[in-house]
Structure formats: C-alpha cells, structure tokens
C-alpha cells in the first residue's frame, strides 16, 4: 500500500470541532491535515444565532467556509475524503481513505460527530453506544490510546456549534501540551506588552506595533466585506430522510 503523505496531525472530520483543532495545531507549526467528507451537520442549520461574535446571527455555511479559510491561512492542508480506517503502525498511525490514500501521522483527532466505524481496528478506544456512538475521553479529549483524541460532539460535548468549536480548540492545545511544545497562549499583544516590563515574549505569543496592527485590521476588514457582501450561495441542507423522493 502506498503512503500518500505524512503529517504530524491528521484531523478526521472538518466540521466546527475538527477545523478549530486544526487551526490551533497548524498555527503552532505542526503539519496538520484535515480529511473531511464535507457533511457537517451544521450545514442543516437555517440561521446560526448562538455562535459568539455574530449579534444578528450568521449563515452556518458561511461560518464553515470562514473556518476552512482560517485553517488554510494557518497552514493546514485540507482534503475532501472519507476515512475508512485508522490503524496503529510503529508508534504512529496509518489513516486510510476509502479512495485508498494512506497518511502516516503522530496524532489523530477524531471529530466525526457520531461516526466511529473507521476506529474499530484501534485497540483501546472506548466507544459509547447511546443510540448514537460517542468516544470516551478524559476532560481534555484524550482517548484510551496515546496520540488519539476525540473532539466535539463525538467526545460527548453538548450539541451546540460554539461548544464543539471550543472543545476542538482545547483538543488542539492539548496536543501541543502533550507534544511538549513550549506553548503559551497563542496571543497577539501590542508592542511592548511583555518587553517593556522586562519580560521575554513568551513562546507562542507575538508583539506587533501599531502599523502592523492597522495592516492586519485592514486585511480583516477587506476579507469580511468580501465574504459578507452577498448571501451565501450554498443551499441549506435538510435531514436526509426529508430529501427528494
Ligand atoms: C437542523 C440543525 C440545526 C442546528 N442549529 C444549531 C444552532 O442554531 N446552533 C448551534 O449551536 N448548533 C446547531 N446545530 C448543532 C451543530 O450543528 C452541531 O452541534 C455541530 O456542528 C457539531 O460539530 P462537530 O464538529 O462535532 O460535528 P460536525 O459539524 O457534524 O462535523 C463532523 C464532520 O465529520 C465529517 N466526517 C464524518 N465521518 C467522516 C469520515 N469517516 N471521514 C472524514 N470525515 C468524516 C463530516 O463530513 C463532518 O464534516 C444544529 C444541528 C442541526 C441538525
């Protein structure tokens, strides 16, 4: 079997949880690949009104696009694919798609809502069956298998996009901690915030001056004006059982 690629982190599932995990690992410099079958349940939402930061709500398809864009900006690779199996292989994992592509990785984040079939060959994953399947984790998203994490709804988090996104981010940070990265907070601070107090800029933080801040703000204004200039083109998705006859 050919190996298509090697990453430090493979995230299975690119919904809000998986993409949020990927943003954090990629921003810290871990080679991160998201394999996603493009069926986030959030695509079924009619108008997302409880996600922090959007007082009038936001089109959920738009939010997913923005998250994908943010992950790409952080350096994360994203491939549309369905993962068929995850297997342990010599201190690593081999992740195989149903198209036969195979990726080696040190860390796997499972963020597939209630899909667990691809994990059945990994000894030590606790699957909880409550009508729907969930993966048993500790409070930071670690499963019973070193290097394998679960995030979002799959890790039994409450069924809200903000909660699942937050948990994905927490799992990303947990991987950085478990990898012994000198990780601090992933903060952007004003120039002098640390250094004018005689402190080093902590790992994972940066200080930016006013010109750089204004540049970044201008870029964000342009990006948001473009993304929100028109209604999102994707149609709302409904429950599969209500699809066309
Ligand atoms: C009709 C409806 C309306 C909703 N409205 C709201 C709302 O208003 N506010 C709110 O907070 N929440 C809402 N939700 C809930 C919200 O959508 C979920 O809580 C959230 O999307 C869960 O995030 P997740 O990342 O865990 O899962 P998902 O967003 O579902 O992402 C899972 C991803 O895994 C992928 N995947 C699955 N199996 C594989 C595989 N084998 N290989 C590769 N990829 C795979 C899927 O394609 C999907 O992209 C709504 C849900 C529904 C159904």
XYZ file of C-alpha atoms and ligand atoms in Angstrom:
298
model
C 0.000 0.000 0.000
C 1.449 3.367 -0.986
C 1.691 6.131 1.596
C 0.282 9.320 0.134
C 1.605 11.662 2.763
C 2.936 12.195 6.254
C 1.712 14.765 8.752
C 2.208 15.425 12.406
C -1.545 15.744 12.944
C -4.400 14.244 10.922
C -7.831 15.577 11.814
C -10.639 13.294 10.692
C -13.727 15.441 10.191
C -13.725 19.090 9.176
C -16.783 20.409 10.975
C -16.512 23.103 13.613
C -14.664 20.872 16.106
C -12.111 19.425 13.691
C -11.342 22.720 11.963
C -10.930 24.504 15.284
C -8.462 21.848 16.475
C -6.587 22.173 13.174
C -6.301 25.967 13.457
C -4.517 25.611 16.792
C -2.106 22.833 15.834
C -1.291 24.419 12.462
C -0.775 27.899 13.914
C 1.817 26.409 16.221
C 3.653 24.845 13.303
C 2.556 21.220 13.407
C 1.969 19.817 9.904
C -1.776 19.409 10.010
C -4.027 17.668 7.505
C -7.836 17.681 7.675
C -9.646 14.839 5.917
C -13.329 15.657 5.656
C -16.273 14.106 3.857
C -17.979 17.523 3.740
C -21.166 16.630 5.570
C -21.061 18.771 8.683
C -24.431 18.619 10.374
C -24.144 22.383 10.776
C -24.926 22.655 7.037
C -28.526 21.815 8.011
C -28.880 24.883 10.210
C -31.262 27.590 8.962
C -29.581 30.600 10.611
C -26.949 30.326 13.328
C -27.868 32.711 16.133
C -25.934 31.497 19.178
C -22.359 31.447 17.885
C -20.338 34.062 19.814
C -19.456 37.191 17.866
C -22.412 37.388 15.476
C -25.108 39.541 17.140
C -27.545 39.132 14.215
C -26.520 35.530 13.598
C -24.598 34.145 10.637
C -25.193 31.765 7.740
C -23.808 28.464 9.028
C -22.363 27.523 5.605
C -20.555 30.861 5.677
C -19.162 30.108 9.131
C -17.826 26.749 7.916
C -16.217 28.429 4.884
C -14.598 31.011 7.135
C -13.269 28.294 9.423
C -11.833 26.413 6.422
C -10.206 29.611 5.250
C -8.766 30.268 8.712
C -7.321 26.750 8.851
C -5.764 27.230 5.393
C -4.347 30.596 6.475
C -2.760 28.822 9.456
C -1.026 26.436 7.036
C -3.330 23.472 7.334
C -3.898 21.201 4.323
C -7.493 20.112 3.682
C -8.586 17.201 1.531
C -12.143 16.099 0.791
C -12.108 12.391 1.633
C -13.855 9.798 3.761
C -11.584 7.993 6.197
C -12.114 4.240 6.101
C -9.632 3.078 8.760
C -7.199 4.283 11.359
C -4.573 1.755 12.475
C -1.613 1.921 14.822
C 1.668 1.455 12.941
C 5.075 1.549 14.655
C 4.456 4.363 17.170
C 2.404 6.202 14.581
C -0.986 5.929 12.962
C -1.864 4.991 9.417
C -5.006 6.730 8.236
C -6.559 5.336 5.094
C -9.322 6.844 2.995
C -11.936 4.912 1.077
C -10.164 6.053 -2.114
C -7.073 4.108 -0.942
C -4.921 7.092 0.042
C -2.837 6.479 3.133
C -1.351 9.029 5.511
C 1.091 8.448 8.374
C 0.782 10.682 11.402
C 1.816 11.056 15.043
C -1.524 12.412 16.225
C -5.092 11.774 15.141
C -8.047 13.947 16.114
C -11.361 12.189 15.524
C -14.059 14.856 15.056
C -16.719 12.994 13.116
C -19.810 13.619 15.262
C -21.241 10.100 15.613
C -19.214 8.197 13.008
C -16.809 5.711 14.631
C -16.535 2.788 12.169
C -13.069 3.868 10.986
C -11.747 3.474 14.566
C -12.731 -0.160 15.050
C -9.216 -1.530 14.393
C -7.634 0.623 17.109
C -7.415 -1.299 20.397
C -8.278 0.762 23.455
C -10.795 3.231 22.021
C -13.850 3.292 24.265
C -16.973 3.596 22.132
C -20.123 4.568 23.998
C -23.379 3.466 22.393
C -26.375 5.570 23.407
C -28.382 5.039 20.242
C -25.686 7.162 18.628
C -21.995 6.416 19.077
C -19.570 8.577 21.049
C -15.908 8.152 22.004
C -14.918 8.044 25.653
C -12.329 10.718 26.508
C -10.773 12.397 29.507
C -11.570 16.040 30.224
C -9.046 17.206 27.556
C -10.207 14.957 24.704
C -7.620 12.185 25.148
C -8.897 8.690 24.340
C -7.502 5.489 25.856
C -4.885 5.393 23.072
C -1.792 7.628 23.193
C -1.867 10.114 20.344
C -5.546 9.611 19.525
C -8.005 12.342 20.565
C -11.703 12.944 20.050
C -13.267 16.391 19.705
C -16.684 17.999 19.595
C -19.938 16.085 19.552
C -18.053 12.787 19.123
C -16.482 13.401 22.544
C -19.969 13.742 24.058
C -19.887 17.537 24.088
C -23.258 19.313 24.114
C -24.869 19.721 20.694
C -24.045 23.378 20.020
C -21.593 24.645 17.435
C -19.841 27.025 19.847
C -19.310 24.291 22.437
C -17.943 21.875 19.829
C -15.675 24.547 18.304
C -14.364 25.408 21.770
C -13.693 21.777 22.533
C -11.878 21.350 19.208
C -9.646 24.290 20.118
C -8.986 22.748 23.537
C -8.015 19.435 21.962
C -5.604 21.278 19.624
C -3.955 22.941 22.604
C -3.866 19.635 24.481
C -1.877 18.061 21.634
C 0.635 20.919 21.844
C 0.974 20.329 25.571
C 1.288 16.552 25.183
C 3.906 17.102 22.447
C 5.948 19.139 24.964
C 5.855 22.190 22.743
C 6.898 25.352 24.588
C 3.364 26.555 24.110
C 1.987 29.567 25.829
C -1.298 31.141 24.766
C -1.229 31.873 21.021
C -1.733 35.555 21.802
C -1.087 38.637 19.706
C -0.213 41.518 22.022
C 0.569 45.220 21.482
C 4.236 46.143 21.092
C 5.904 46.383 24.494
C 3.223 44.473 26.348
C 5.795 41.988 27.661
C 9.123 43.508 26.655
C 8.517 46.943 28.238
C 8.101 45.100 31.509
C 11.461 43.391 31.054
C 9.879 40.107 30.036
C 10.677 37.912 27.058
C 7.819 37.469 24.594
C 6.542 34.054 25.698
C 6.633 31.155 23.231
C 3.575 31.154 21.020
C 2.950 34.893 21.543
C 3.916 37.871 19.439
C 4.042 41.610 19.949
C 3.033 43.790 16.992
C 3.457 47.524 16.528
C 0.699 49.965 15.572
C 1.482 49.893 11.832
C 1.308 46.103 11.770
C -1.899 46.144 13.809
C -3.507 48.607 11.381
C -2.367 46.451 8.424
C -3.896 43.336 9.903
C -7.116 45.141 10.728
C -7.334 46.485 7.159
C -6.872 42.964 5.804
C -9.586 41.619 8.088
C -11.987 44.409 7.045
C -11.400 43.587 3.362
C -11.837 39.860 3.940
C -15.057 40.276 5.905
C -16.508 42.859 3.475
C -15.888 40.405 0.640
C -17.277 37.352 2.461
C -20.402 39.158 3.640
C -21.103 41.213 0.501
C -23.685 38.734 -0.797
C -25.877 35.985 0.653
C -24.008 32.690 0.820
C -24.536 30.698 -2.392
C -24.910 27.225 -0.849
C -28.419 25.957 -0.361
C -29.494 24.905 3.088
C -29.291 21.134 3.566
C -32.148 19.310 5.194
C -32.407 15.988 7.027
C -31.584 13.091 4.660
C -34.983 11.499 5.357
C -36.676 14.655 4.020
C -34.627 14.706 0.802
C -36.080 14.464 -2.682
C -38.178 11.378 -3.286
C -31.042 21.321 11.806
C -29.884 21.662 12.732
C -29.752 22.944 13.210
C -28.744 23.270 14.114
N -28.685 24.534 14.585
C -27.774 24.876 15.503
C -27.779 26.190 16.043
O -28.600 27.034 15.682
N -26.825 26.477 16.973
C -25.897 25.563 17.386
O -25.075 25.906 18.228
N -25.874 24.309 16.891
C -26.790 23.943 15.961
N -26.794 22.662 15.454
C -25.833 21.674 16.016
C -24.422 21.827 15.405
O -24.534 21.720 14.013
C -23.507 20.711 15.953
O -23.528 20.697 17.355
C -22.046 20.887 15.475
O -22.000 21.008 14.075
C -21.202 19.681 15.913
O -19.887 19.912 15.469
P -18.868 18.702 15.148
O -17.671 19.335 14.541
O -18.737 17.854 16.347
O -19.642 17.830 14.043
P -19.942 18.209 12.504
O -20.048 19.693 12.352
O -21.094 17.396 12.053
O -18.626 17.738 11.737
C -18.317 16.372 11.580
C -17.556 16.252 10.257
O -17.003 14.935 10.163
C -17.078 14.524 8.811
N -16.947 13.050 8.790
C -17.751 12.106 9.333
N -17.239 10.865 9.122
C -16.093 11.046 8.416
C -15.099 10.152 7.910
N -15.176 8.814 8.089
N -14.049 10.669 7.207
C -13.940 12.015 7.027
N -14.848 12.908 7.507
C -15.902 12.421 8.192
C -18.424 15.055 8.343
O -18.483 15.151 6.912
C -18.448 16.430 9.031
O -17.916 17.431 8.168
C -27.799 22.289 14.535
C -27.905 20.988 14.028
C -28.938 20.676 13.152
C -29.063 19.267 12.659
